[in-house]
Coordinates of C-alpha atoms in Angstrom, one line a residue:
Chain Z
M785 CA 65.6 73.7 99.5
K786 CA 67.5 76.8 100.4
K787 CA 70.0 78.1 97.8
L788 CA 73.5 79.3 98.2
L789 CA 75.0 80.8 95.1
I790 CA 78.7 81.5 94.5
L791 CA 79.6 83.7 91.5
G792 CA 83.2 83.1 90.4
G793 CA 85.2 79.9 90.6
G794 CA 88.6 81.4 91.0
T795 CA 90.7 81.1 94.1
A796 CA 88.2 82.6 96.5
G797 CA 85.0 81.0 95.1
T798 CA 86.6 77.5 94.8
I799 CA 87.9 77.6 98.5
M800 CA 84.4 78.7 99.6
A801 CA 82.6 76.0 97.6
N802 CA 84.8 73.4 99.2
K803 CA 84.4 74.7 102.8
L804 CA 80.6 75.2 102.5
N805 CA 80.1 71.8 100.8
K806 CA 81.4 70.2 104.0
A807 CA 79.5 72.4 106.4
L808 CA 76.0 72.8 105.0
D809 CA 73.3 70.2 105.4
K810 CA 72.7 68.6 102.0
E811 CA 69.1 68.0 102.8
A812 CA 68.5 71.6 103.3
W813 CA 71.0 73.4 101.1
D814 CA 71.6 73.5 97.4
I815 CA 75.1 75.0 96.5
T816 CA 75.7 76.3 93.0
I817 CA 78.9 77.9 91.6
V818 CA 79.0 79.9 88.3
D819 CA 82.1 80.7 86.3
R820 CA 82.6 81.7 82.7
E821 CA 85.9 79.9 82.2
K822 CA 86.6 76.2 82.4
T823 CA 90.3 76.6 83.2
H824 CA 91.7 77.5 86.6
Y825 CA 94.9 79.5 86.3
Y826 CA 97.6 79.5 89.0
Q827 CA 98.0 83.3 88.6
P828 CA 101.2 83.7 90.7
G829 CA 102.9 81.5 88.1
F830 CA 102.3 83.9 85.2
L831 CA 105.2 86.0 86.5
F832 CA 107.7 83.1 85.8
I833 CA 106.5 82.4 82.3
P834 CA 108.3 85.2 80.4
F835 CA 111.6 84.1 81.9
G836 CA 111.1 80.4 81.0
I837 CA 110.9 79.3 84.6
Y838 CA 107.3 78.0 84.3
N839 CA 105.5 76.7 81.2
K840 CA 101.9 77.0 80.3
Q841 CA 101.1 73.5 81.7
D842 CA 102.5 74.5 85.1
V843 CA 99.8 77.1 85.6
E844 CA 96.5 75.7 84.3
K845 CA 94.2 72.9 85.3
P846 CA 90.5 72.2 84.7
K847 CA 88.3 74.1 87.2
A848 CA 86.1 71.1 87.5
N849 CA 88.9 69.2 89.2
F850 CA 88.6 71.5 92.2
F851 CA 84.9 71.8 92.7
P852 CA 83.5 69.2 95.2
P853 CA 81.0 66.6 94.1
G854 CA 77.6 67.7 95.2
V855 CA 78.0 71.3 94.2
N856 CA 76.2 72.3 91.0
V857 CA 78.6 73.9 88.5
I858 CA 77.4 76.1 85.7
F859 CA 79.8 77.5 83.1
S860 CA 78.2 80.6 81.8
D861 CA 78.6 84.4 81.6
I862 CA 76.5 86.3 84.1
D863 CA 74.2 89.1 82.9
K864 CA 73.5 90.6 86.3
I865 CA 72.6 90.3 89.9
E866 CA 69.1 91.5 90.8
A867 CA 69.9 92.0 94.5
E868 CA 66.4 93.4 95.5
E869 CA 64.8 90.2 94.0
N870 CA 67.5 87.8 95.4
K871 CA 68.3 86.4 92.0
V872 CA 71.0 86.2 89.4
I873 CA 70.3 86.3 85.6
L874 CA 72.8 84.4 83.5
D875 CA 73.6 85.2 79.8
G876 CA 70.8 83.7 77.8
G877 CA 68.2 84.5 80.5
R878 CA 68.5 81.6 82.9
V879 CA 67.4 82.8 86.4
L880 CA 69.1 81.6 89.6
P881 CA 67.3 82.6 92.8
Y882 CA 69.3 82.6 96.0
D883 CA 69.0 82.9 99.8
Y884 CA 72.6 83.8 100.2
L885 CA 75.0 85.0 97.5
I886 CA 78.8 85.1 97.6
V887 CA 80.3 87.3 94.9
A888 CA 83.9 86.3 94.0
T889 CA 84.1 87.6 90.5
G890 CA 87.6 89.1 90.9
T891 CA 89.4 92.0 89.2
H892 CA 90.4 92.2 85.6
S893 CA 93.1 93.8 83.4
R894 CA 91.6 96.6 81.3
P895 CA 94.1 97.8 78.8
D896 CA 91.2 99.4 76.9
E897 CA 91.0 102.1 79.7
T898 CA 94.3 103.7 78.7
P899 CA 94.4 105.4 75.3
G900 CA 97.0 103.9 73.0
L901 CA 97.7 100.9 75.3
S902 CA 95.9 98.2 73.4
G903 CA 96.8 99.9 70.1
P904 CA 99.1 98.8 67.2
N905 CA 102.0 97.8 69.5
W906 CA 100.0 95.7 71.9
Y907 CA 101.9 92.3 72.0
K908 CA 104.5 93.7 69.6
N909 CA 106.6 95.6 72.1
I910 CA 104.0 96.3 74.8
F911 CA 102.9 93.4 77.0
D912 CA 101.1 92.6 80.2
F913 CA 102.0 89.6 82.4
Y914 CA 98.7 89.3 84.2
T915 CA 97.2 87.1 81.5
L916 CA 98.5 83.8 80.2
E917 CA 98.5 85.2 76.6
G918 CA 100.5 88.3 77.7
A919 CA 103.0 86.2 79.6
L920 CA 103.5 83.8 76.7
A921 CA 103.8 86.6 74.1
L922 CA 106.4 88.3 76.2
K923 CA 108.4 85.1 76.6
Q924 CA 108.5 84.8 72.8
F925 CA 109.6 88.5 72.5
L926 CA 112.4 88.1 75.1
K927 CA 113.9 85.1 73.2
S928 CA 115.2 87.4 70.5
W929 CA 115.5 90.8 72.3
E930 CA 118.9 92.2 72.2
G931 CA 118.4 94.9 74.8
G932 CA 117.3 98.5 75.2
K933 CA 115.0 100.3 77.5
L934 CA 112.7 98.0 79.5
V935 CA 110.0 100.0 81.3
V936 CA 107.8 98.2 83.8
A937 CA 104.8 100.4 84.6
I938 CA 101.8 100.5 86.9
T939 CA 98.7 102.3 85.5
E940 CA 96.4 102.6 88.5
I941 CA 96.0 101.6 92.1
P942 CA 94.7 99.2 93.3
F943 CA 95.8 96.3 91.1
K944 CA 96.1 92.6 91.6
C945 CA 99.2 91.4 93.5
P946 CA 100.9 94.7 94.4
V947 CA 104.4 93.1 94.7
A948 CA 104.3 91.5 91.2
P949 CA 105.8 94.5 89.3
L950 CA 108.7 94.5 91.7
E951 CA 109.2 90.8 91.3
F952 CA 109.1 91.3 87.6
V953 CA 111.9 93.8 87.5
F954 CA 114.0 91.7 89.9
L955 CA 113.5 88.5 87.8
A956 CA 114.1 90.5 84.6
E957 CA 117.4 91.8 86.0
A958 CA 118.5 88.3 86.8
F959 CA 117.3 87.0 83.4
F960 CA 119.3 89.5 81.4
S961 CA 122.4 88.9 83.6
E962 CA 122.1 85.2 82.8
M963 CA 121.7 85.9 79.1
G964 CA 124.8 88.1 79.2
I965 CA 123.1 91.3 78.1
R966 CA 122.5 93.0 81.4
D967 CA 124.8 95.9 80.4
K968 CA 122.6 96.4 77.3
V969 CA 119.3 96.7 79.2
D970 CA 118.2 99.7 81.1
I971 CA 115.5 98.8 83.6
S972 CA 113.0 101.3 85.1
L973 CA 109.9 100.8 87.3
V974 CA 107.3 103.5 86.7
T975 CA 104.7 103.9 89.4
P976 CA 101.9 106.3 90.4
L977 CA 102.9 105.7 94.0
P978 CA 105.4 108.0 95.8
G979 CA 107.8 105.0 96.3
A980 CA 108.5 101.5 95.3
F981 CA 105.8 100.2 97.6
T982 CA 103.2 101.8 99.8
K983 CA 104.3 100.9 103.3
P984 CA 107.4 102.6 104.7
L985 CA 109.6 99.7 106.0
A986 CA 108.9 97.5 103.0
T987 CA 109.6 100.5 100.6
K988 CA 112.9 101.1 102.4
M989 CA 114.0 97.4 102.1
L990 CA 112.8 97.1 98.5
S991 CA 114.3 100.4 97.4
Q992 CA 117.7 99.3 98.7
L993 CA 117.4 96.1 96.6
L994 CA 116.4 98.1 93.5
T995 CA 119.4 100.4 93.9
E996 CA 121.8 97.4 94.4
K997 CA 120.5 95.9 91.2
N998 CA 120.7 99.2 89.3
I999 CA 116.9 99.4 88.6
K1000 CA 115.6 102.9 88.3
V1001 CA 112.3 103.9 89.9
V1002 CA 110.1 106.7 88.5
T1003 CA 107.6 107.7 91.2
D1004 CA 104.4 109.8 91.1
F1005 CA 103.9 109.1 87.4
Y1006 CA 100.3 108.8 86.6
I1007 CA 99.8 107.4 83.0
E1008 CA 97.5 109.3 80.7
K1009 CA 98.3 107.5 77.5
V1010 CA 100.8 105.5 75.4
D1011 CA 102.3 107.2 72.4
N1012 CA 102.7 104.4 69.8
E1013 CA 104.7 106.4 67.4
K1014 CA 107.3 107.7 69.8
N1015 CA 107.1 104.6 72.0
T1016 CA 106.7 106.7 75.2
L1017 CA 104.5 106.7 78.2
V1018 CA 102.9 110.1 78.8
S1019 CA 101.6 111.3 82.2
Y1020 CA 98.8 113.6 83.0
D1021 CA 101.3 116.3 83.8
E1022 CA 102.9 115.9 80.5
Q1023 CA 106.1 114.0 81.4
E1024 CA 107.3 111.3 79.1
V1025 CA 109.2 108.0 79.6
P1026 CA 110.6 106.4 76.5
F1027 CA 110.8 102.7 76.1
D1028 CA 111.8 99.9 73.7
L1029 CA 109.9 97.3 75.6
L1030 CA 107.0 98.1 77.9
T1031 CA 105.6 95.6 80.4
I1032 CA 102.6 97.1 82.0
V1033 CA 100.0 96.5 84.7
P1034 CA 96.9 97.8 83.0
M1035 CA 94.1 99.5 84.9
N1036 CA 92.3 96.9 87.0
M1037 CA 88.6 96.8 87.4
G1038 CA 86.0 94.6 88.9
A1039 CA 83.6 92.6 86.6
E1040 CA 81.4 94.6 84.2
M1041 CA 78.5 92.5 85.5
I1042 CA 78.9 94.3 88.9
S1043 CA 78.4 97.6 87.1
R1044 CA 75.4 96.3 85.2
S1045 CA 73.9 95.2 88.5
G1046 CA 74.4 98.7 90.0
L1047 CA 76.4 97.2 92.9
G1048 CA 79.9 98.6 92.3
D1049 CA 81.9 101.8 92.9
D1050 CA 83.5 103.7 90.0
M1051 CA 85.9 100.8 89.5
N1052 CA 83.3 98.1 89.7
Y1053 CA 84.3 97.0 93.2
I1054 CA 81.5 96.2 95.7
P1055 CA 81.4 98.4 98.8
T1056 CA 82.0 95.8 101.5
D1057 CA 82.1 95.9 105.3
K1058 CA 85.9 95.5 105.8
H1059 CA 85.4 93.4 109.0
T1060 CA 82.3 91.2 108.4
L1061 CA 82.8 91.0 104.6
Q1062 CA 79.1 91.5 104.0
S1063 CA 78.0 93.8 101.2
K1064 CA 77.1 97.2 102.7
A1065 CA 73.9 97.4 100.7
H1066 CA 72.6 93.8 101.0
K1067 CA 72.8 91.6 104.2
N1068 CA 72.5 88.3 102.3
I1069 CA 75.4 89.1 100.0
F1070 CA 79.0 88.4 101.0
V1071 CA 81.9 89.6 98.9
L1072 CA 85.1 87.7 98.7
G1073 CA 88.5 88.2 97.2
D1074 CA 89.4 90.9 94.7
A1075 CA 85.8 91.8 94.0
A1076 CA 85.5 93.7 97.3
D1077 CA 86.6 97.3 97.8
L1078 CA 88.6 96.4 100.9
P1079 CA 91.6 98.6 101.8
T1080 CA 94.1 95.7 101.6
S1081 CA 96.0 93.9 98.8
K1082 CA 94.1 92.3 96.0
A1083 CA 95.9 89.0 96.4
G1084 CA 95.3 85.2 96.7
S1085 CA 96.4 85.3 100.3
V1086 CA 93.7 87.8 101.2
A1087 CA 91.1 85.7 99.3
H1088 CA 92.3 82.7 101.4
F1089 CA 92.3 84.4 104.8
S1090 CA 89.0 86.2 104.2
A1091 CA 87.4 83.0 103.1
D1092 CA 87.7 81.8 106.7
I1093 CA 85.9 84.9 107.9
V1094 CA 83.1 84.7 105.3
Y1095 CA 82.7 81.0 106.1
E1096 CA 82.1 81.7 109.8
N1097 CA 79.9 84.7 109.3
L1098 CA 77.8 83.1 106.7
L1099 CA 77.1 80.1 109.0
S1100 CA 76.3 82.5 111.8
A1101 CA 73.9 84.4 109.6
I1102 CA 72.2 81.2 108.4
D1103 CA 71.7 80.1 112.0
G1104 CA 70.5 83.6 113.0
R1105 CA 73.4 84.1 115.4
P1106 CA 75.4 87.3 115.5
M1107 CA 78.4 87.4 113.2
T1108 CA 81.5 87.4 115.3
A1109 CA 84.3 86.7 112.9
S1110 CA 86.1 89.9 111.9
F1111 CA 88.6 90.3 109.0
D1112 CA 91.8 92.2 109.8
G1113 CA 93.0 92.7 106.2
H1114 CA 95.7 90.0 106.6
A1115 CA 97.9 89.6 103.5
N1116 CA 101.0 87.5 103.1
C1117 CA 103.2 87.9 100.0
Y1118 CA 106.4 86.3 98.8
I1119 CA 108.5 88.6 96.7
E1120 CA 110.8 86.9 94.2
T1121 CA 114.0 88.9 93.9
G1122 CA 116.0 86.7 91.4
Y1123 CA 119.1 84.5 91.8
G1124 CA 117.1 81.9 93.8
K1125 CA 116.2 84.4 96.6
G1126 CA 113.1 86.0 97.8
A1127 CA 111.6 88.2 100.5
L1128 CA 108.4 87.8 102.4
I1129 CA 105.9 90.3 103.9
D1130 CA 103.0 89.7 106.3
F1131 CA 100.7 92.6 107.2
N1132 CA 97.1 93.8 107.7
Y1133 CA 94.9 96.9 107.7
E1134 CA 96.7 98.3 110.7
T1135 CA 100.2 96.8 110.8
E1136 CA 102.7 97.5 108.0
P1137 CA 105.1 94.7 107.0
L1138 CA 107.7 94.2 109.8
P1139 CA 110.9 92.2 110.1
G1140 CA 110.9 88.9 111.9
T1141 CA 110.2 85.2 111.3
F1142 CA 107.2 83.4 109.8
P1143 CA 105.1 81.4 110.6
L1144 CA 106.8 80.3 113.8
P1145 CA 108.0 83.0 116.1
G1146 CA 111.8 82.9 116.4
I1147 CA 112.1 79.8 114.2
G1148 CA 110.6 80.7 110.8
P1149 CA 111.6 79.0 108.6
F1150 CA 110.8 82.1 106.6
D1151 CA 112.4 85.5 107.2
L1152 CA 110.1 88.6 107.0
L1153 CA 111.5 91.6 105.1
K1154 CA 114.7 89.8 104.3
N1155 CA 116.1 88.5 101.1
T1156 CA 116.8 84.8 101.6
S1157 CA 117.0 81.5 99.7
I1158 CA 114.5 79.8 102.0
N1159 CA 111.8 82.5 101.1
H1160 CA 112.3 81.6 97.5
Y1161 CA 111.8 77.9 98.2
G1162 CA 108.6 78.9 100.0
K1163 CA 107.3 80.5 96.9
I1164 CA 108.3 77.5 94.7
M1165 CA 106.6 75.1 97.1
F1166 CA 103.5 77.2 97.3
R1167 CA 102.4 76.1 93.9
W1168 CA 102.0 72.6 95.1
I1169 CA 100.2 73.8 98.3
Y1170 CA 97.9 75.9 96.2
W1171 CA 96.7 73.1 93.9
H1172 CA 96.5 70.4 96.6
I1173 CA 95.6 72.1 99.9
L1174 CA 94.5 75.7 99.5
L1175 CA 91.9 75.4 96.7
K1176 CA 90.4 72.3 98.4
G1177 CA 89.6 74.5 101.5
K1178 CA 91.9 72.4 103.7
E1179 CA 93.7 73.9 106.7
L1180 CA 97.1 75.4 106.3
P1181 CA 99.4 76.0 109.3
V1182 CA 98.9 79.8 109.0
E1183 CA 96.2 81.7 110.9
S1184 CA 93.7 83.8 109.0
E1185 CA 94.3 86.6 111.5
M1186 CA 97.7 88.2 111.4
T1187 CA 99.8 87.7 114.5
M1188 CA 102.5 90.0 116.0
A1189 CA 104.3 86.9 117.3
G1190 CA 107.6 86.6 115.5
K1191 CA 107.5 90.2 114.3
R1192 CA 109.8 93.0 115.6
K1193 CA 108.5 96.5 116.0
V1194 CA 110.7 99.1 114.4
T1195 CA 110.7 102.7 115.5
G1196 CA 111.9 105.8 113.6
Chain W
M649 CA 100.7 115.1 117.4
A650 CA 102.2 118.5 117.1
Q651 CA 100.4 121.8 117.6
E652 CA 100.8 124.6 115.1
T653 CA 99.4 128.0 114.6
I654 CA 98.0 128.4 111.1
A655 CA 96.2 131.5 110.0
G656 CA 96.0 132.6 113.7
K657 CA 94.4 129.3 114.8
N658 CA 96.0 126.7 116.9
V659 CA 95.5 123.3 115.3
A660 CA 96.9 119.7 115.6
V661 CA 99.0 118.5 112.7
D662 CA 100.8 115.2 111.8
Q663 CA 104.4 114.9 110.9
E664 CA 103.9 116.0 107.4
G665 CA 101.7 119.0 108.3
Y666 CA 98.3 117.5 107.5
L667 CA 95.5 118.5 109.9
A668 CA 94.8 115.9 112.5
N669 CA 91.2 116.9 112.9
P670 CA 89.3 117.9 109.7
E671 CA 86.8 119.8 111.7
E672 CA 89.4 122.3 112.8
W673 CA 89.8 123.4 109.1
T674 CA 88.9 126.9 108.0
K675 CA 89.1 128.6 104.6
E676 CA 91.9 130.8 106.1
I677 CA 93.9 127.7 107.0
A678 CA 93.4 126.4 103.5
G679 CA 94.7 129.7 102.0
E680 CA 97.8 129.6 104.1
M681 CA 98.6 125.9 103.5
A682 CA 98.1 126.5 99.7
K683 CA 100.5 129.5 99.8
D684 CA 103.1 127.2 101.5
I685 CA 102.8 124.8 98.6
G686 CA 102.9 127.7 96.1
I687 CA 99.3 127.7 95.1
E688 CA 97.0 130.7 95.0
L689 CA 93.5 129.4 95.7
T690 CA 90.8 130.2 93.1
D691 CA 87.1 129.3 93.2
K692 CA 87.9 126.1 91.2
H693 CA 90.4 125.0 93.8
L694 CA 87.8 125.6 96.5
E695 CA 85.2 123.5 94.6
V696 CA 87.7 120.6 94.5
I697 CA 88.4 121.1 98.2
D698 CA 84.7 121.2 99.2
Y699 CA 84.2 118.0 97.2
L700 CA 87.2 116.3 98.9
R701 CA 85.9 117.3 102.4
E702 CA 82.4 116.1 101.6
Q703 CA 83.7 112.8 100.2
H704 CA 86.0 112.3 103.2
A705 CA 83.1 113.0 105.6
Q706 CA 81.2 110.2 103.9
G707 CA 84.0 107.8 104.4
A708 CA 84.9 107.5 100.7
Q709 CA 88.3 106.4 99.6
L710 CA 89.7 109.1 97.4
S711 CA 91.8 108.7 94.3
I712 CA 92.9 111.0 91.5
R713 CA 90.6 109.1 89.2
K714 CA 87.6 109.6 91.5
V715 CA 88.2 113.4 91.6
G716 CA 88.7 113.4 87.8
K717 CA 85.2 111.9 87.5
S718 CA 83.6 114.3 90.0
G719 CA 82.4 116.7 87.2
I720 CA 84.4 119.6 88.8
T721 CA 87.5 119.0 86.8
D722 CA 89.2 116.2 84.9
I723 CA 92.5 114.6 85.8
K724 CA 94.5 116.9 83.6
G725 CA 92.7 119.9 85.1
L726 CA 93.4 118.6 88.6
Y727 CA 97.2 118.4 87.8
K728 CA 97.0 122.0 86.6
L729 CA 95.3 123.1 89.8
F730 CA 97.6 121.2 92.1
P731 CA 100.9 120.7 90.3
G732 CA 103.3 118.0 91.5
G733 CA 100.9 116.0 93.6
P734 CA 97.3 116.7 92.9
L735 CA 95.8 114.5 95.6
K736 CA 98.5 115.0 98.2
H737 CA 98.4 118.8 97.9
S738 CA 94.6 119.1 97.6
S739 CA 94.0 116.8 100.6
K740 CA 96.4 118.8 102.7
I741 CA 94.7 122.1 101.8
A742 CA 91.3 120.5 102.4
G743 CA 92.4 119.5 105.9
I744 CA 91.8 115.8 105.4
P745 CA 94.4 113.1 106.0
K746 CA 97.1 112.3 103.5
P747 CA 95.7 109.9 101.0
S748 CA 97.1 106.4 101.6
S749 CA 97.2 103.7 98.9
C750 CA 96.3 100.7 101.0
V751 CA 98.0 98.1 98.9

């Protein structure tokens, strides 16, 4: 029996297990997936929890519901990958040999990397919203908060879902308006980037929205530490931003196991061929989702689109055929902007987010780089699509390769 | 791509004045670009610049954090050497493309 091993049963690993389970000959292949947690979280939903839009039960389901029968499932921590030996060692010493390995162990919030962040005020007036615990604790805090300085800060690039902090400030603005305390809340977005977003046209569109909503943006601010006594963010060049409530995107890093295995860069991401999605160091290892060092967003849409490429290339490699599928870095992100509206961006390694319609050229129904109600419904409907179609590895009417059809080029 | 004469050499630059071809870089060009930004180059600056050029040639993605771990200087030191935009300024002086965060 040949062995295919998938590490990580999140969005990327689950999609892959479902696709490969259908494609590989059961007589010849044994598929195993390893994850340490039994719960699958719908991570885009965390954003809605602090504002009471989603509850805990909206964002969690047992992982086991999404793995196909016939795939071996092991719930365990992973000690390390011994890539030269083609084997994985689990915590406790169990050895899993493999012929092909797919690493989909994601990226993780690391508040411990920033001095003072996970100190005495963590979950008192400092929160993250990238974990269920953080989102729930913040919801509790907001119930009785009477206003003050809200600072939403990004610690380091790259981080998971680059539009989420923007969505957070937009939703917070709408939330405080609805609570009748908008005039008592001062909202700032603090970012190490030179603008609200990285790509020029999207930055322009989003900056206009931020200005309209009276949300301040502090750019080029690279956080060194959090001062728990003064309640300030301190940058490496000794600037300070005071806050009453800090909602932060902590430093993101790949799994520690990657570092123990000697396979990662200085942030534990695996150097990966950005087109074939093969590990640069080992031909029988593919890297999927946030675990890779790809120059594109760390996002579920990227995990989804790149799964199609890994699937094809892996089957080619198994058959000894040349790998012809090439990933273009395609990402597609809804941006909630509050008051029942949203924006949508679609881009890849080469093409920045452009205006137009999506997915059907000229028809939509979604509008790219525009703030509309239909985009918001797209995001709301997506949760159902995620649980019922996407994770099961079924086809969606969206191509994995980005298309220029429906997009308008903008000059100047 | 515009042509510009820097330190007596005709080189191709992008809209923001970054060298289009890192191989056209010279120490003299670095000195003049630094002066424009308001930086007087020291040996420490040049060590950082050599590191950036070396890493760029190897195809590495550069970040402030990465330079801070290079052993040449830490992040605070990097901010002191290139105030206001450590990676933007040091990349420009090193003759490599403007660092892009590829979100």
